[in-house]
């Protein structure tokens, strides 16, 4: 990755960590799931409002490292207005990007999420980046009240 691109990506991560988007509780949430990454100590609670099969609102509370906070902030922003199917597709693409299974990163599909592509070089941080998405996946499948990455 080019150094200037890396710097830009770091700026976006710092910005979302300092000023997390959607950092609030949805009182009448349709789905509430807690996510925990014991490897790093990242904890979050994800709230979703669903209208039919569309995610009409998403928010979170919790505390974690810069990567996990930036990731959940970006995730709640990007899934708003998306259908459950589209959100699951994004989760799959994001997972492939961060675990390095997919060599070619589809920047167009991932948009701003591409800023987290760098974590693939740091295996210990991958779970920080994917915690938000595993929690989202559990919330969409409506199978669990809490998930852990370990
Ligand atoms: Zn972390």
Short mmCIF file of N, CA and C and ligand atoms in Angstrom, two decimals:
data_model
loop_
_atom_site.label_atom_id
_atom_site.label_comp_id
_atom_site.label_asym_id
_atom_site.label_seq_id
_atom_site.Cartn_x
_atom_site.Cartn_y
_atom_site.Cartn_z
N UNK A 1 0.85 -1.20 0.00
CA UNK A 1 0.00 0.00 0.00
C UNK A 1 0.89 1.25 0.00
N UNK A 2 0.48 2.27 -0.75
CA UNK A 2 1.26 3.51 -0.80
C UNK A 2 1.20 4.21 0.56
N UNK A 3 2.29 4.88 0.89
CA UNK A 3 2.36 5.54 2.20
C UNK A 3 1.29 6.63 2.37
N UNK A 4 1.04 7.39 1.29
CA UNK A 4 0.06 8.47 1.44
C UNK A 4 -1.35 7.92 1.62
N UNK A 5 -1.60 6.77 0.98
CA UNK A 5 -2.89 6.13 1.13
C UNK A 5 -3.04 5.60 2.56
N UNK A 6 -1.95 5.01 3.04
CA UNK A 6 -1.96 4.49 4.40
C UNK A 6 -2.23 5.62 5.41
N UNK A 7 -1.63 6.78 5.16
CA UNK A 7 -1.85 7.92 6.05
C UNK A 7 -3.30 8.38 6.03
N UNK A 8 -3.85 8.40 4.83
CA UNK A 8 -5.25 8.79 4.68
C UNK A 8 -6.14 7.82 5.44
N UNK A 9 -5.87 6.53 5.31
CA UNK A 9 -6.65 5.51 6.00
C UNK A 9 -6.54 5.70 7.50
N UNK A 10 -5.31 5.98 7.98
CA UNK A 10 -5.13 6.17 9.42
C UNK A 10 -5.92 7.37 9.91
N UNK A 11 -5.96 8.43 9.07
CA UNK A 11 -6.71 9.62 9.43
C UNK A 11 -8.19 9.29 9.64
N UNK A 12 -8.75 8.49 8.72
CA UNK A 12 -10.17 8.12 8.81
C UNK A 12 -10.41 7.31 10.09
N UNK A 13 -9.50 6.39 10.38
CA UNK A 13 -9.64 5.57 11.59
C UNK A 13 -9.56 6.45 12.85
N UNK A 14 -8.60 7.37 12.89
CA UNK A 14 -8.47 8.28 14.05
C UNK A 14 -9.74 9.11 14.21
N UNK A 15 -10.25 9.59 13.08
CA UNK A 15 -11.44 10.44 13.11
C UNK A 15 -12.63 9.68 13.68
N UNK A 16 -12.85 8.46 13.22
CA UNK A 16 -13.99 7.67 13.70
C UNK A 16 -13.79 7.24 15.14
N UNK A 17 -12.53 7.09 15.57
CA UNK A 17 -12.26 6.73 16.96
C UNK A 17 -12.53 7.92 17.88
N UNK A 18 -12.11 9.11 17.43
CA UNK A 18 -12.31 10.32 18.24
C UNK A 18 -13.77 10.72 18.29
N UNK A 19 -14.43 10.63 17.15
CA UNK A 19 -15.84 11.04 17.04
C UNK A 19 -16.68 9.91 16.47
N UNK A 20 -16.93 8.88 17.27
CA UNK A 20 -17.67 7.73 16.72
C UNK A 20 -19.07 8.14 16.27
N UNK A 21 -19.46 7.65 15.07
CA UNK A 21 -20.80 7.91 14.56
C UNK A 21 -21.78 6.93 15.21
N UNK A 22 -23.01 7.39 15.39
CA UNK A 22 -24.08 6.51 15.89
C UNK A 22 -23.78 5.95 17.28
N UNK A 23 -23.07 6.73 18.09
CA UNK A 23 -22.73 6.29 19.45
C UNK A 23 -23.86 6.70 20.38
N UNK A 24 -24.90 5.86 20.43
CA UNK A 24 -26.08 6.15 21.23
C UNK A 24 -26.88 4.87 21.41
N UNK A 25 -27.87 4.93 22.30
CA UNK A 25 -28.74 3.77 22.51
C UNK A 25 -30.02 3.99 21.71
N UNK A 26 -30.51 2.94 21.04
CA UNK A 26 -31.85 2.99 20.44
C UNK A 26 -32.78 2.31 21.43
N UNK A 27 -33.66 3.12 22.06
CA UNK A 27 -34.49 2.59 23.14
C UNK A 27 -35.40 1.46 22.69
N UNK A 28 -36.00 1.60 21.52
CA UNK A 28 -36.95 0.60 21.04
C UNK A 28 -36.34 -0.26 19.93
N UNK A 29 -35.08 -0.63 20.11
CA UNK A 29 -34.38 -1.40 19.07
C UNK A 29 -35.05 -2.74 18.83
N UNK A 30 -35.08 -3.16 17.56
CA UNK A 30 -35.63 -4.47 17.22
C UNK A 30 -34.64 -5.58 17.55
N UNK A 31 -33.35 -5.24 17.47
CA UNK A 31 -32.30 -6.22 17.78
C UNK A 31 -31.25 -5.54 18.66
N UNK A 32 -30.85 -6.23 19.71
CA UNK A 32 -29.77 -5.75 20.58
C UNK A 32 -28.84 -6.93 20.83
N UNK A 33 -27.59 -6.81 20.43
CA UNK A 33 -26.64 -7.90 20.63
C UNK A 33 -25.34 -7.33 21.18
N UNK A 34 -24.78 -8.03 22.17
CA UNK A 34 -23.50 -7.64 22.73
C UNK A 34 -22.38 -8.42 22.06
N UNK A 35 -21.31 -7.72 21.73
CA UNK A 35 -20.14 -8.36 21.14
C UNK A 35 -18.93 -8.17 22.03
N UNK A 36 -18.11 -9.21 22.13
CA UNK A 36 -16.94 -9.14 23.01
C UNK A 36 -15.75 -9.80 22.32
N UNK A 37 -14.63 -9.10 22.34
CA UNK A 37 -13.38 -9.65 21.81
C UNK A 37 -12.39 -9.77 22.95
N UNK A 38 -12.34 -10.94 23.61
CA UNK A 38 -11.49 -11.09 24.81
C UNK A 38 -10.00 -10.92 24.53
N UNK A 39 -9.61 -11.11 23.28
CA UNK A 39 -8.20 -10.98 22.92
C UNK A 39 -7.68 -9.57 23.19
N UNK A 40 -8.58 -8.58 23.01
CA UNK A 40 -8.17 -7.18 23.13
C UNK A 40 -8.95 -6.47 24.22
N UNK A 41 -10.13 -7.05 24.59
CA UNK A 41 -10.98 -6.41 25.59
C UNK A 41 -12.03 -5.49 25.00
N UNK A 42 -12.21 -5.57 23.68
CA UNK A 42 -13.22 -4.72 23.03
C UNK A 42 -14.62 -5.22 23.37
N UNK A 43 -15.47 -4.29 23.80
CA UNK A 43 -16.86 -4.62 24.11
C UNK A 43 -17.78 -3.63 23.42
N UNK A 44 -18.85 -4.15 22.84
CA UNK A 44 -19.83 -3.23 22.26
C UNK A 44 -21.22 -3.83 22.34
N UNK A 45 -22.21 -2.96 22.35
CA UNK A 45 -23.60 -3.37 22.23
C UNK A 45 -24.13 -2.73 20.96
N UNK A 46 -24.67 -3.56 20.10
CA UNK A 46 -25.18 -3.08 18.82
C UNK A 46 -26.71 -3.02 18.87
N UNK A 47 -27.26 -1.94 18.37
CA UNK A 47 -28.72 -1.76 18.31
C UNK A 47 -29.14 -1.59 16.86
N UNK A 48 -30.18 -2.31 16.48
CA UNK A 48 -30.70 -2.19 15.11
C UNK A 48 -32.20 -1.94 15.12
N UNK A 49 -32.64 -1.08 14.21
CA UNK A 49 -34.06 -0.95 13.94
C UNK A 49 -34.31 -1.49 12.55
N UNK A 50 -35.25 -2.41 12.43
CA UNK A 50 -35.57 -3.01 11.13
C UNK A 50 -36.98 -2.62 10.72
N UNK A 51 -37.11 -2.27 9.45
CA UNK A 51 -38.43 -2.04 8.86
C UNK A 51 -38.53 -3.00 7.70
N UNK A 52 -39.33 -4.03 7.87
CA UNK A 52 -39.32 -5.10 6.88
C UNK A 52 -37.95 -5.74 6.88
N UNK A 53 -37.31 -5.81 5.72
CA UNK A 53 -35.95 -6.37 5.68
C UNK A 53 -34.90 -5.29 5.47
N UNK A 54 -35.26 -4.04 5.81
CA UNK A 54 -34.32 -2.94 5.68
C UNK A 54 -33.86 -2.46 7.05
N UNK A 55 -32.54 -2.24 7.19
CA UNK A 55 -31.98 -1.70 8.42
C UNK A 55 -32.18 -0.19 8.39
N UNK A 56 -33.14 0.29 9.16
CA UNK A 56 -33.45 1.72 9.09
C UNK A 56 -32.66 2.53 10.11
N UNK A 57 -32.14 1.87 11.14
CA UNK A 57 -31.27 2.59 12.08
C UNK A 57 -30.30 1.60 12.72
N UNK A 58 -29.11 2.11 13.03
CA UNK A 58 -28.09 1.28 13.67
C UNK A 58 -27.28 2.17 14.58
N UNK A 59 -26.98 1.67 15.79
CA UNK A 59 -26.17 2.44 16.73
C UNK A 59 -25.43 1.49 17.64
N UNK A 60 -24.52 2.06 18.44
CA UNK A 60 -23.78 1.19 19.35
C UNK A 60 -23.36 1.95 20.60
N UNK A 61 -23.02 1.18 21.63
CA UNK A 61 -22.40 1.68 22.85
C UNK A 61 -21.26 0.73 23.18
N UNK A 62 -20.36 1.18 24.02
CA UNK A 62 -19.30 0.27 24.42
C UNK A 62 -17.95 0.96 24.39
N UNK A 63 -16.92 0.16 24.64
CA UNK A 63 -15.58 0.72 24.61
C UNK A 63 -14.61 -0.32 24.10
N UNK A 64 -13.65 0.15 23.35
CA UNK A 64 -12.67 -0.76 22.79
C UNK A 64 -11.50 0.04 22.23
N UNK A 65 -10.62 -0.64 21.54
CA UNK A 65 -9.46 0.03 20.96
C UNK A 65 -9.88 0.86 19.75
N UNK A 66 -8.94 1.61 19.22
CA UNK A 66 -9.24 2.51 18.10
C UNK A 66 -9.78 1.76 16.88
N UNK A 67 -9.21 0.59 16.62
CA UNK A 67 -9.63 -0.18 15.44
C UNK A 67 -11.08 -0.65 15.60
N UNK A 68 -11.41 -1.19 16.77
CA UNK A 68 -12.77 -1.72 16.95
C UNK A 68 -13.78 -0.59 16.96
N UNK A 69 -13.43 0.53 17.58
CA UNK A 69 -14.36 1.67 17.62
C UNK A 69 -14.58 2.24 16.22
N UNK A 70 -13.49 2.41 15.47
CA UNK A 70 -13.61 2.94 14.11
C UNK A 70 -14.42 1.97 13.25
N UNK A 71 -14.20 0.67 13.44
CA UNK A 71 -14.88 -0.31 12.63
C UNK A 71 -16.39 -0.30 12.88
N UNK A 72 -16.79 -0.25 14.14
CA UNK A 72 -18.23 -0.27 14.44
C UNK A 72 -18.88 1.06 14.04
N UNK A 73 -18.13 2.15 14.17
CA UNK A 73 -18.63 3.46 13.74
C UNK A 73 -18.89 3.46 12.23
N UNK A 74 -17.93 2.98 11.46
CA UNK A 74 -18.08 2.89 10.00
C UNK A 74 -19.19 1.92 9.62
N UNK A 75 -19.24 0.80 10.34
CA UNK A 75 -20.23 -0.24 10.01
C UNK A 75 -21.66 0.28 10.22
N UNK A 76 -21.92 0.92 11.38
CA UNK A 76 -23.28 1.40 11.64
C UNK A 76 -23.68 2.44 10.61
N UNK A 77 -22.71 3.23 10.14
CA UNK A 77 -23.00 4.23 9.11
C UNK A 77 -23.38 3.57 7.79
N UNK A 78 -22.59 2.58 7.40
CA UNK A 78 -22.74 2.03 6.05
C UNK A 78 -23.95 1.11 5.91
N UNK A 79 -24.37 0.44 6.99
CA UNK A 79 -25.49 -0.51 6.84
C UNK A 79 -26.86 0.17 6.90
N UNK A 80 -26.89 1.41 7.35
CA UNK A 80 -28.17 2.11 7.44
C UNK A 80 -28.78 2.27 6.05
N UNK A 81 -30.00 1.83 5.91
CA UNK A 81 -30.68 1.92 4.61
C UNK A 81 -30.46 0.70 3.74
N UNK A 82 -29.61 -0.21 4.20
CA UNK A 82 -29.35 -1.43 3.42
C UNK A 82 -30.32 -2.55 3.82
N UNK A 83 -30.55 -3.46 2.87
CA UNK A 83 -31.36 -4.63 3.20
C UNK A 83 -30.49 -5.61 3.98
N UNK A 84 -31.12 -6.54 4.66
CA UNK A 84 -30.40 -7.57 5.41
C UNK A 84 -29.47 -8.34 4.46
N UNK A 85 -29.96 -8.67 3.27
CA UNK A 85 -29.16 -9.41 2.29
C UNK A 85 -27.92 -8.62 1.89
N UNK A 86 -28.09 -7.32 1.63
CA UNK A 86 -26.94 -6.49 1.24
C UNK A 86 -25.94 -6.36 2.38
N UNK A 87 -26.45 -6.24 3.62
CA UNK A 87 -25.57 -6.11 4.78
C UNK A 87 -24.77 -7.40 4.98
N UNK A 88 -25.42 -8.54 4.78
CA UNK A 88 -24.71 -9.82 4.92
C UNK A 88 -23.64 -9.96 3.84
N UNK A 89 -23.93 -9.46 2.65
CA UNK A 89 -22.96 -9.51 1.56
C UNK A 89 -21.74 -8.65 1.90
N UNK A 90 -22.01 -7.47 2.47
CA UNK A 90 -20.92 -6.58 2.88
C UNK A 90 -20.07 -7.24 3.96
N UNK A 91 -20.73 -7.91 4.91
CA UNK A 91 -20.02 -8.61 5.98
C UNK A 91 -19.05 -9.63 5.38
N UNK A 92 -19.52 -10.36 4.39
CA UNK A 92 -18.69 -11.38 3.75
C UNK A 92 -17.49 -10.73 3.06
N UNK A 93 -17.74 -9.65 2.34
CA UNK A 93 -16.65 -8.95 1.64
C UNK A 93 -15.66 -8.36 2.62
N UNK A 94 -16.19 -7.79 3.71
CA UNK A 94 -15.32 -7.20 4.72
C UNK A 94 -14.46 -8.27 5.39
N UNK A 95 -15.08 -9.41 5.66
CA UNK A 95 -14.37 -10.51 6.28
C UNK A 95 -13.25 -11.01 5.38
N UNK A 96 -13.56 -11.13 4.10
CA UNK A 96 -12.54 -11.58 3.15
C UNK A 96 -11.40 -10.57 3.03
N UNK A 97 -11.77 -9.29 3.06
CA UNK A 97 -10.75 -8.25 2.96
C UNK A 97 -9.81 -8.27 4.17
N UNK A 98 -10.37 -8.39 5.38
CA UNK A 98 -9.55 -8.27 6.57
C UNK A 98 -8.79 -9.55 6.89
N UNK A 99 -9.28 -10.69 6.40
CA UNK A 99 -8.56 -11.93 6.68
C UNK A 99 -7.63 -12.29 5.53
N UNK A 100 -7.69 -11.48 4.46
CA UNK A 100 -6.75 -11.66 3.36
C UNK A 100 -7.04 -12.84 2.47
N UNK A 101 -8.27 -13.40 2.61
CA UNK A 101 -8.63 -14.52 1.74
C UNK A 101 -8.86 -14.02 0.32
N UNK A 102 -9.28 -12.79 0.25
CA UNK A 102 -9.53 -12.20 -1.06
C UNK A 102 -8.36 -11.27 -1.38
N UNK A 103 -7.57 -11.62 -2.39
CA UNK A 103 -6.40 -10.81 -2.74
C UNK A 103 -6.81 -9.45 -3.29
N UNK A 104 -7.80 -9.49 -4.18
CA UNK A 104 -8.24 -8.25 -4.80
C UNK A 104 -9.34 -7.61 -3.95
N UNK A 105 -9.09 -6.41 -3.47
CA UNK A 105 -10.09 -5.73 -2.65
C UNK A 105 -11.00 -4.91 -3.56
N UNK A 106 -12.28 -5.20 -3.47
CA UNK A 106 -13.25 -4.47 -4.28
C UNK A 106 -13.58 -3.14 -3.59
N UNK A 107 -12.78 -2.12 -3.91
CA UNK A 107 -12.90 -0.83 -3.23
C UNK A 107 -14.27 -0.20 -3.48
N UNK A 108 -14.81 -0.43 -4.65
CA UNK A 108 -16.09 0.18 -4.99
C UNK A 108 -17.19 -0.34 -4.07
N UNK A 109 -17.19 -1.66 -3.85
CA UNK A 109 -18.23 -2.26 -3.01
C UNK A 109 -18.02 -1.89 -1.55
N UNK A 110 -16.78 -1.82 -1.13
CA UNK A 110 -16.50 -1.61 0.30
C UNK A 110 -16.46 -0.15 0.70
N UNK A 111 -16.23 0.73 -0.27
CA UNK A 111 -16.20 2.17 0.02
C UNK A 111 -15.24 2.49 1.14
N UNK A 112 -15.75 3.25 2.12
CA UNK A 112 -14.92 3.70 3.24
C UNK A 112 -14.36 2.56 4.09
N UNK A 113 -15.03 1.39 4.03
CA UNK A 113 -14.57 0.26 4.84
C UNK A 113 -13.17 -0.16 4.46
N UNK A 114 -12.75 0.21 3.24
CA UNK A 114 -11.42 -0.17 2.76
C UNK A 114 -10.31 0.39 3.66
N UNK A 115 -10.63 1.42 4.46
CA UNK A 115 -9.60 1.98 5.34
C UNK A 115 -9.10 0.94 6.34
N UNK A 116 -9.90 -0.11 6.56
CA UNK A 116 -9.51 -1.13 7.53
C UNK A 116 -8.78 -2.31 6.89
N UNK A 117 -8.53 -2.20 5.60
CA UNK A 117 -7.85 -3.30 4.89
C UNK A 117 -6.47 -3.58 5.49
N UNK A 118 -5.85 -2.54 6.06
CA UNK A 118 -4.51 -2.67 6.60
C UNK A 118 -4.38 -3.67 7.74
N UNK A 119 -5.49 -3.97 8.42
CA UNK A 119 -5.39 -4.88 9.56
C UNK A 119 -4.97 -6.29 9.15
N UNK A 120 -5.14 -6.62 7.88
CA UNK A 120 -4.75 -7.96 7.43
C UNK A 120 -3.26 -8.21 7.66
N UNK A 121 -2.49 -7.13 7.75
CA UNK A 121 -1.05 -7.26 8.02
C UNK A 121 -0.77 -7.47 9.51
N UNK A 122 -1.81 -7.32 10.34
CA UNK A 122 -1.65 -7.47 11.79
C UNK A 122 -2.69 -8.47 12.30
N UNK A 123 -2.39 -9.76 12.21
CA UNK A 123 -3.39 -10.79 12.55
C UNK A 123 -4.03 -10.59 13.91
N UNK A 124 -3.30 -10.04 14.87
CA UNK A 124 -3.85 -9.85 16.22
C UNK A 124 -4.97 -8.81 16.22
N UNK A 125 -4.98 -7.92 15.20
CA UNK A 125 -5.99 -6.86 15.18
C UNK A 125 -7.20 -7.19 14.32
N UNK A 126 -7.14 -8.31 13.60
CA UNK A 126 -8.24 -8.64 12.70
C UNK A 126 -9.55 -8.76 13.48
N UNK A 127 -9.50 -9.37 14.67
CA UNK A 127 -10.73 -9.54 15.45
C UNK A 127 -11.27 -8.22 15.97
N UNK A 128 -10.39 -7.24 16.17
CA UNK A 128 -10.84 -5.90 16.56
C UNK A 128 -11.70 -5.31 15.45
N UNK A 129 -11.25 -5.53 14.20
CA UNK A 129 -11.95 -4.96 13.05
C UNK A 129 -13.23 -5.72 12.71
N UNK A 130 -13.22 -7.04 12.94
CA UNK A 130 -14.38 -7.84 12.52
C UNK A 130 -15.43 -7.99 13.63
N UNK A 131 -15.10 -7.60 14.87
CA UNK A 131 -16.06 -7.75 15.98
C UNK A 131 -17.41 -7.12 15.65
N UNK A 132 -17.38 -5.88 15.13
CA UNK A 132 -18.63 -5.18 14.80
C UNK A 132 -19.47 -6.00 13.82
N UNK A 133 -18.79 -6.61 12.86
CA UNK A 133 -19.50 -7.34 11.80
C UNK A 133 -20.01 -8.69 12.28
N UNK A 134 -19.27 -9.35 13.14
CA UNK A 134 -19.77 -10.61 13.71
C UNK A 134 -21.00 -10.32 14.58
N UNK A 135 -20.96 -9.19 15.28
CA UNK A 135 -22.09 -8.80 16.12
C UNK A 135 -23.30 -8.48 15.24
N UNK A 136 -23.05 -7.78 14.14
CA UNK A 136 -24.13 -7.47 13.19
C UNK A 136 -24.73 -8.76 12.64
N UNK A 137 -23.87 -9.68 12.26
CA UNK A 137 -24.31 -10.96 11.70
C UNK A 137 -25.24 -11.68 12.69
N UNK A 138 -24.83 -11.70 13.97
CA UNK A 138 -25.66 -12.34 15.00
C UNK A 138 -26.98 -11.62 15.15
N UNK A 139 -26.95 -10.28 15.08
CA UNK A 139 -28.18 -9.50 15.22
C UNK A 139 -29.13 -9.75 14.06
N UNK A 140 -28.59 -9.84 12.85
CA UNK A 140 -29.43 -10.06 11.68
C UNK A 140 -30.02 -11.47 11.67
N UNK A 141 -29.23 -12.43 12.15
CA UNK A 141 -29.73 -13.81 12.20
C UNK A 141 -30.64 -14.01 13.39
N UNK A 142 -30.56 -13.09 14.35
CA UNK A 142 -31.44 -13.11 15.52
C UNK A 142 -31.34 -14.42 16.30
N UNK A 143 -30.13 -14.91 16.44
CA UNK A 143 -29.93 -16.19 17.11
C UNK A 143 -29.32 -16.06 18.50
N UNK A 144 -28.61 -14.96 18.75
CA UNK A 144 -27.89 -14.83 20.02
C UNK A 144 -28.02 -13.44 20.60
N UNK A 145 -27.95 -13.36 21.93
CA UNK A 145 -27.98 -12.07 22.62
C UNK A 145 -26.58 -11.52 22.81
N UNK A 146 -25.59 -12.42 22.71
CA UNK A 146 -24.21 -12.01 22.93
C UNK A 146 -23.30 -12.93 22.14
N UNK A 147 -22.22 -12.35 21.61
CA UNK A 147 -21.25 -13.17 20.90
C UNK A 147 -19.85 -12.83 21.38
N UNK A 148 -18.97 -13.79 21.24
CA UNK A 148 -17.57 -13.58 21.57
C UNK A 148 -16.74 -14.06 20.39
N UNK A 149 -15.64 -13.37 20.11
CA UNK A 149 -14.82 -13.75 18.96
C UNK A 149 -13.93 -14.95 19.28
N UNK A 150 -13.88 -15.32 20.57
CA UNK A 150 -13.06 -16.50 20.94
C UNK A 150 -13.97 -17.68 21.25
ZN1 LIG B 1 -9.18 -4.20 19.83
#
